Amino acid sequence: MHATAINVSVVMPAYNAAGTIGAALRSVLAQSERRLEVVVVDDASTDDTAAIAARLATEDPRVVVLRRTMNGGPAAARNIALAKARGQWIAPLDADDTFAPDRLERLLALGEERQADIVADNLLLCADQGSGRGEPMIRPDHIAEGRWMSAAEFVNGNVGSRYKPRVSYGFLKPLIRRAFLQRHNLRYDETNRFGEDFLLSLSCLLSGCRWWLTPQTTYRYTVRAGTLTDVQSAADLARIRRREDDLLRSHWMVMRDTELAAALRRHKAVIEHFYYYRAFTDALKAGTFAPAINLLLESPRGFRHIMTESALQAPRVALKALRGGFRQARPAEPRSAVAAVSDGRY
């Protein structure tokens, strides 16, 4: 297959996804858009993930399977797939999600019609890899029709309040023109195992991409309990906070766009809140009390974040203590920062 014949490269990082990767790949191979390839990067799985993907590759030459010998996280795996990809468009797909049969055809048509650099649809949240009816992640009344999305709207959508629900644009799995990524030398941030989708999307918007958002729900997103908070670390949150600090201080677009700057400050405050609480509870769990005390005393703002989240989590801690005894109770996980940033499912 010649490079000019490939419209879409589906990039799929996979780690211990033997139970789901077959359905994910078959949803790609059954697309009405046939001029595609799917680049699977097995991230040093310890189950049959790579073997299942390899078997499908023998049946359909559009499947390319690459294997890592050491686990590097989803961002590193996606970057390996990007380097191998030959399509005009890049389409991320997680190994436990699926595409509706005409997803790529419809989004490609929209991307070309609008001359967009990115085109994204709504997610259909499903309990079991696309089975059942599911429900849209973004309320239909919020995306009544297709429209352009700005950097300020993207960031604001990931910050909720009592007056406005969080939209979580960072979860979206958009199609991106490969030429745009190459022109601006954009890749996933491999230093984070959390928030990598959000950071890449934000980088694209800050590089001037034209992003078209459609209300279609053709990406079937599998909701799995217990995975979203497991991967966010204090170090990941700190890196996101530093990145946004740098943007606020020095990026020309942020400095000229007051709405975008205000959105970034609000988002950074959310990340900072979860950073302090995560770092504090991690120190307590590790039995290193000096760092925990230092975080409390570091600044009035940090103290306030820790105390506020601790008060919110107190009922959960008390319930754990009642169920398992005080000795088994642990500092609770914070209300997840994932929704303010992005997916983080392995």
Coordinates of C-alpha atoms in Angstrom, one line a residue:
M1 CA 0.0 0.0 0.0
H2 CA 1.5 3.3 -1.1
A3 CA 1.6 6.2 1.4
T4 CA -0.5 8.4 -0.9
A5 CA -3.3 5.8 -0.8
I6 CA -3.7 6.0 3.0
N7 CA -6.2 8.5 4.3
V8 CA -6.1 7.7 8.0
S9 CA -3.5 6.1 10.3
V10 CA -5.2 4.8 13.5
V11 CA -2.7 4.9 16.3
M12 CA -3.3 2.4 19.2
P13 CA -1.2 2.1 22.3
A14 CA -2.0 -1.2 24.1
Y15 CA -1.0 -2.6 27.4
N16 CA -2.5 -5.9 28.8
A17 CA -5.6 -5.4 26.6
A18 CA -6.1 -9.0 25.5
G19 CA -9.7 -8.9 26.5
T20 CA -10.6 -5.9 24.4
I21 CA -8.0 -5.3 21.6
G22 CA -9.6 -7.7 19.2
A23 CA -12.9 -5.8 19.2
A24 CA -11.1 -2.5 19.0
L25 CA -9.1 -3.6 15.9
R26 CA -12.1 -5.2 14.2
S27 CA -14.0 -1.9 14.6
V28 CA -11.2 -0.2 12.6
L29 CA -11.0 -2.9 9.9
A30 CA -14.8 -2.8 9.4
Q31 CA -14.8 1.0 8.7
S32 CA -16.6 2.2 5.6
E33 CA -13.4 4.2 4.9
R34 CA -11.1 1.5 3.6
R35 CA -8.0 3.5 2.9
L36 CA -6.5 3.2 6.3
E37 CA -3.9 1.6 8.4
V38 CA -3.8 0.8 12.1
V39 CA -0.5 1.0 14.0
V40 CA -0.6 -1.0 17.2
V41 CA 2.2 -0.4 19.7
D42 CA 2.2 -3.1 22.4
D43 CA 3.8 -1.5 25.4
A44 CA 5.5 -4.5 26.9
S45 CA 2.3 -6.4 27.7
T46 CA 2.5 -9.5 29.9
D47 CA -0.7 -11.1 28.4
D48 CA -1.7 -12.0 24.9
T49 CA -2.3 -8.5 23.6
A50 CA 0.6 -8.6 21.1
A51 CA -0.3 -12.1 19.9
I52 CA -4.0 -11.2 19.3
A53 CA -2.9 -8.1 17.3
A54 CA -0.4 -10.1 15.3
R55 CA -3.0 -12.7 14.4
L56 CA -5.2 -9.9 13.0
A57 CA -2.2 -8.5 11.1
T58 CA -1.8 -11.8 9.3
E59 CA -5.4 -11.6 8.2
D60 CA -5.3 -7.9 7.1
P61 CA -2.1 -6.2 5.9
R62 CA -3.5 -2.8 7.1
V63 CA -2.6 -3.8 10.7
V64 CA 1.0 -3.0 11.7
V65 CA 2.2 -4.3 15.1
L66 CA 5.2 -2.9 16.9
R67 CA 6.4 -4.1 20.3
R68 CA 8.3 -2.4 23.1
T69 CA 10.5 -4.4 25.4
M70 CA 10.0 -2.0 28.3
N71 CA 6.7 -0.2 29.3
G72 CA 6.9 3.5 28.5
G73 CA 3.3 4.6 29.0
P74 CA 0.7 5.6 26.4
A75 CA 2.4 8.8 25.3
A76 CA 5.6 7.1 24.4
A77 CA 3.6 4.3 22.6
R78 CA 1.6 6.8 20.6
N79 CA 4.7 8.7 19.6
I80 CA 6.2 5.4 18.2
A81 CA 3.0 4.9 16.2
L82 CA 3.1 8.5 15.0
A83 CA 6.6 8.0 13.7
K84 CA 5.5 4.9 11.7
A85 CA 2.2 6.4 10.5
R86 CA 1.8 7.2 6.8
G87 CA -1.8 8.5 6.6
Q88 CA -2.9 12.1 5.9
W89 CA -4.9 12.0 9.2
I90 CA -4.0 10.6 12.6
A91 CA -6.9 8.9 14.6
P92 CA -6.1 7.9 18.2
L93 CA -7.9 4.8 19.5
D94 CA -7.5 3.2 22.9
A95 CA -7.3 -0.5 23.0
D96 CA -10.5 -0.9 25.0
D97 CA -12.7 1.5 22.8
T98 CA -14.3 1.1 19.4
F99 CA -15.3 3.2 16.4
A100 CA -18.8 3.3 14.9
P101 CA -18.7 1.7 11.4
D102 CA -18.8 5.0 9.5
R103 CA -16.8 7.2 12.0
L104 CA -13.7 7.8 9.9
E105 CA -15.6 8.4 6.7
R106 CA -17.8 11.0 8.3
L107 CA -15.0 12.8 10.1
L108 CA -12.8 12.8 7.1
A109 CA -15.6 14.4 5.0
L110 CA -16.1 17.1 7.7
G111 CA -12.4 17.8 7.9
E112 CA -12.0 18.3 4.2
E113 CA -15.2 20.2 3.8
R114 CA -14.2 22.6 6.6
Q115 CA -10.5 22.6 5.8
A116 CA -9.9 21.9 9.5
D117 CA -6.6 20.7 11.0
I118 CA -8.5 18.8 13.7
V119 CA -12.0 17.4 13.7
A120 CA -13.5 15.9 16.8
D121 CA -16.8 14.2 17.6
N122 CA -18.5 13.7 21.0
L123 CA -17.9 10.5 22.9
L124 CA -20.5 7.8 23.5
L125 CA -19.8 6.6 27.1
C126 CA -20.4 2.8 27.3
A127 CA -20.2 0.4 30.2
D128 CA -18.7 -2.5 28.2
Q129 CA -16.7 -1.7 25.1
G130 CA -19.5 -0.2 23.1
S131 CA -22.3 -2.6 24.2
G132 CA -25.6 -1.1 25.1
R133 CA -26.9 2.3 24.1
G134 CA -24.4 4.4 26.0
E135 CA -24.8 8.1 26.6
P136 CA -23.0 11.2 25.2
M137 CA -20.2 12.6 27.3
I138 CA -21.1 16.2 26.3
R139 CA -24.8 17.0 26.6
P140 CA -26.5 17.3 23.2
D141 CA -27.7 20.8 24.0
H142 CA -24.1 21.9 24.5
I143 CA -23.2 20.8 20.9
A144 CA -26.4 21.4 19.1
E145 CA -24.6 21.7 15.8
G146 CA -21.1 21.7 14.4
R147 CA -18.8 24.7 15.3
W148 CA -15.3 25.9 15.6
M149 CA -13.5 25.5 18.9
S150 CA -11.0 28.1 20.3
A151 CA -8.2 27.5 22.7
A152 CA -10.0 29.4 25.4
E153 CA -13.2 27.3 25.0
F154 CA -11.1 24.1 25.1
V155 CA -9.4 25.1 28.4
N156 CA -12.6 26.5 29.9
G157 CA -14.5 23.3 29.1
N158 CA -12.1 21.3 31.3
V159 CA -12.9 23.6 34.3
G160 CA -16.3 23.0 36.0
S161 CA -18.1 25.1 38.6
R162 CA -21.3 25.0 40.5
Y163 CA -22.8 27.1 37.8
K164 CA -21.4 25.4 34.7
P165 CA -20.7 21.6 34.3
R166 CA -17.4 20.5 33.1
V167 CA -17.3 19.5 29.5
S168 CA -14.0 17.6 29.5
Y169 CA -12.8 18.3 26.0
G170 CA -9.5 16.7 27.0
F171 CA -11.2 13.3 26.7
L172 CA -12.0 13.8 23.0
K173 CA -10.2 11.6 20.5
P174 CA -9.9 13.9 17.5
L175 CA -8.6 13.3 14.0
I176 CA -5.5 15.4 13.4
R177 CA -3.8 16.2 10.1
R178 CA -0.4 14.6 10.2
A179 CA 1.0 17.5 8.2
F180 CA 0.0 19.9 10.9
L181 CA 1.7 17.8 13.6
Q182 CA 4.9 17.6 11.4
R183 CA 4.9 21.3 10.5
H184 CA 4.8 22.3 14.2
N185 CA 6.9 19.4 15.4
L186 CA 4.2 18.3 17.9
R187 CA 4.2 15.0 19.8
Y188 CA 2.7 13.6 22.9
D189 CA 4.6 14.6 26.2
E190 CA 6.3 11.4 27.3
T191 CA 7.2 12.7 30.7
N192 CA 3.5 12.4 31.8
R193 CA 1.5 9.2 32.0
F194 CA -1.5 11.4 32.7
G195 CA -2.9 14.4 30.7
E196 CA -1.1 13.6 27.5
D197 CA -4.2 14.0 25.3
F198 CA -5.0 17.3 26.9
L199 CA -1.4 18.6 26.5
L200 CA -1.2 17.7 22.8
S201 CA -4.6 19.2 22.0
L202 CA -3.7 22.4 23.8
S203 CA -0.4 22.5 21.9
C204 CA -2.2 22.2 18.7
L205 CA -4.6 25.0 19.5
L206 CA -1.7 27.2 20.6
S207 CA 0.0 26.5 17.3
G208 CA -3.0 27.9 15.5
C209 CA -4.9 24.8 14.4
R210 CA -8.5 25.1 13.1
W211 CA -10.6 22.7 15.2
W212 CA -14.0 21.7 14.1
L213 CA -16.3 20.0 16.7
T214 CA -19.3 18.0 15.6
P215 CA -22.1 16.6 17.8
Q216 CA -21.9 13.1 16.3
T217 CA -21.2 10.3 18.8
T218 CA -19.2 7.8 16.8
Y219 CA -16.3 7.1 19.2
R220 CA -17.5 4.5 21.8
Y221 CA -15.6 5.1 25.0
T222 CA -15.4 2.3 27.5
V223 CA -15.9 3.5 31.1
R224 CA -14.1 1.3 33.5
A225 CA -14.3 1.9 37.3
G226 CA -11.2 2.4 39.2
T227 CA -8.8 3.5 36.4
L228 CA -9.0 7.2 36.2
T229 CA -7.4 8.2 39.5
D230 CA -4.9 5.4 39.6
V231 CA -2.4 7.0 37.2
Q232 CA -2.4 10.6 38.2
S233 CA 0.7 11.3 40.3
A234 CA 1.8 14.5 42.1
A235 CA 4.8 14.7 39.7
D236 CA 2.4 14.6 36.7
L237 CA 0.2 17.3 38.1
A238 CA 3.3 19.4 39.0
R239 CA 4.5 19.2 35.4
I240 CA 1.1 20.3 34.0
R241 CA 1.1 23.1 36.5
R242 CA 4.6 24.2 35.4
R243 CA 3.6 23.9 31.7
E244 CA 0.7 26.3 32.3
D245 CA 2.8 28.6 34.3
D246 CA 5.3 28.8 31.4
L247 CA 2.4 29.5 28.9
L248 CA 1.0 32.3 31.1
R249 CA 4.4 33.9 31.4
S250 CA 5.7 33.7 27.8
H251 CA 3.4 32.3 25.1
W252 CA 2.5 35.1 22.7
M253 CA -1.0 33.8 22.1
V254 CA -1.8 33.6 25.8
M255 CA -0.4 37.0 26.5
R256 CA -2.6 38.6 23.7
D257 CA -5.8 36.6 24.5
T258 CA -7.2 37.7 27.8
E259 CA -10.0 35.1 27.7
L260 CA -7.4 32.3 27.1
A261 CA -5.1 33.6 29.9
A262 CA -8.1 33.7 32.3
A263 CA -9.0 30.1 31.3
L264 CA -5.5 28.9 31.9
R265 CA -5.3 30.5 35.3
R266 CA -8.6 28.8 36.3
H267 CA -7.4 25.5 35.0
K268 CA -4.0 25.8 36.7
A269 CA -5.8 26.5 40.0
V270 CA -7.7 23.2 39.6
I271 CA -4.6 21.3 38.9
E272 CA -2.8 23.0 41.8
H273 CA -5.5 22.0 44.2
F274 CA -5.2 18.3 43.3
Y275 CA -1.4 18.6 43.2
Y276 CA -1.2 19.7 46.8
Y277 CA -3.6 17.1 48.1
R278 CA -2.1 14.3 46.1
A279 CA 1.5 15.2 47.2
F280 CA 0.3 15.4 50.8
T281 CA -1.6 12.1 50.9
D282 CA 1.2 10.4 49.0
A283 CA 3.7 11.5 51.7
L284 CA 1.3 10.3 54.4
K285 CA 0.9 6.9 52.7
A286 CA 4.7 6.5 52.4
G287 CA 5.1 7.4 56.1
T288 CA 7.3 10.4 55.2
F289 CA 5.7 13.0 57.5
A290 CA 8.3 15.7 57.1
P291 CA 7.4 16.4 53.4
A292 CA 3.7 16.3 54.4
I293 CA 4.3 18.9 57.0
N294 CA 6.4 21.0 54.6
L295 CA 3.5 21.0 52.1
L296 CA 1.1 22.3 54.8
L297 CA 3.5 25.1 55.7
E298 CA 4.7 25.9 52.2
S299 CA 2.1 28.5 51.5
P300 CA -1.3 29.6 52.7
R301 CA -2.7 28.6 49.3
G302 CA -1.3 25.1 49.6
F303 CA -2.6 24.8 53.2
R304 CA -6.0 25.8 52.0
H305 CA -6.0 23.3 49.1
I306 CA -5.1 20.4 51.5
M307 CA -7.5 21.3 54.2
T308 CA -10.4 21.9 51.7
E309 CA -9.9 18.5 50.0
S310 CA -9.3 16.7 53.2
A311 CA -12.6 18.0 54.6
L312 CA -14.4 16.8 51.4
Q313 CA -12.8 13.4 51.7
A314 CA -13.4 13.0 55.5
P315 CA -16.6 11.0 55.0
R316 CA -14.8 8.5 52.8
V317 CA -12.0 8.1 55.3
A318 CA -14.4 7.6 58.1
L319 CA -16.3 5.0 56.2
K320 CA -13.1 3.1 55.5
A321 CA -12.2 3.2 59.1
L322 CA -15.6 1.9 60.1
R323 CA -15.4 -0.9 57.6
G324 CA -11.9 -2.1 58.1
G325 CA -10.7 -0.5 61.3
F326 CA -8.7 2.6 61.8
R327 CA -5.4 1.0 61.0
Q328 CA -6.6 0.0 57.5
A329 CA -8.0 3.5 56.7
R330 CA -5.8 5.4 54.3
P331 CA -5.9 9.0 53.0
A332 CA -8.6 9.0 50.4
E333 CA -8.0 9.6 46.7
P334 CA -8.8 13.1 45.6
R335 CA -11.8 13.9 43.5
S336 CA -10.1 13.1 40.2
A337 CA -8.2 15.8 38.3
V338 CA -8.6 13.6 35.2
A339 CA -11.8 15.2 34.2
A340 CA -10.0 18.6 34.2
V341 CA -7.3 17.2 31.9
S342 CA -7.6 14.0 30.0
D343 CA -7.9 10.3 30.0
G344 CA -5.4 8.1 31.7
R345 CA -6.4 4.5 31.4
Y346 CA -3.1 2.6 31.6

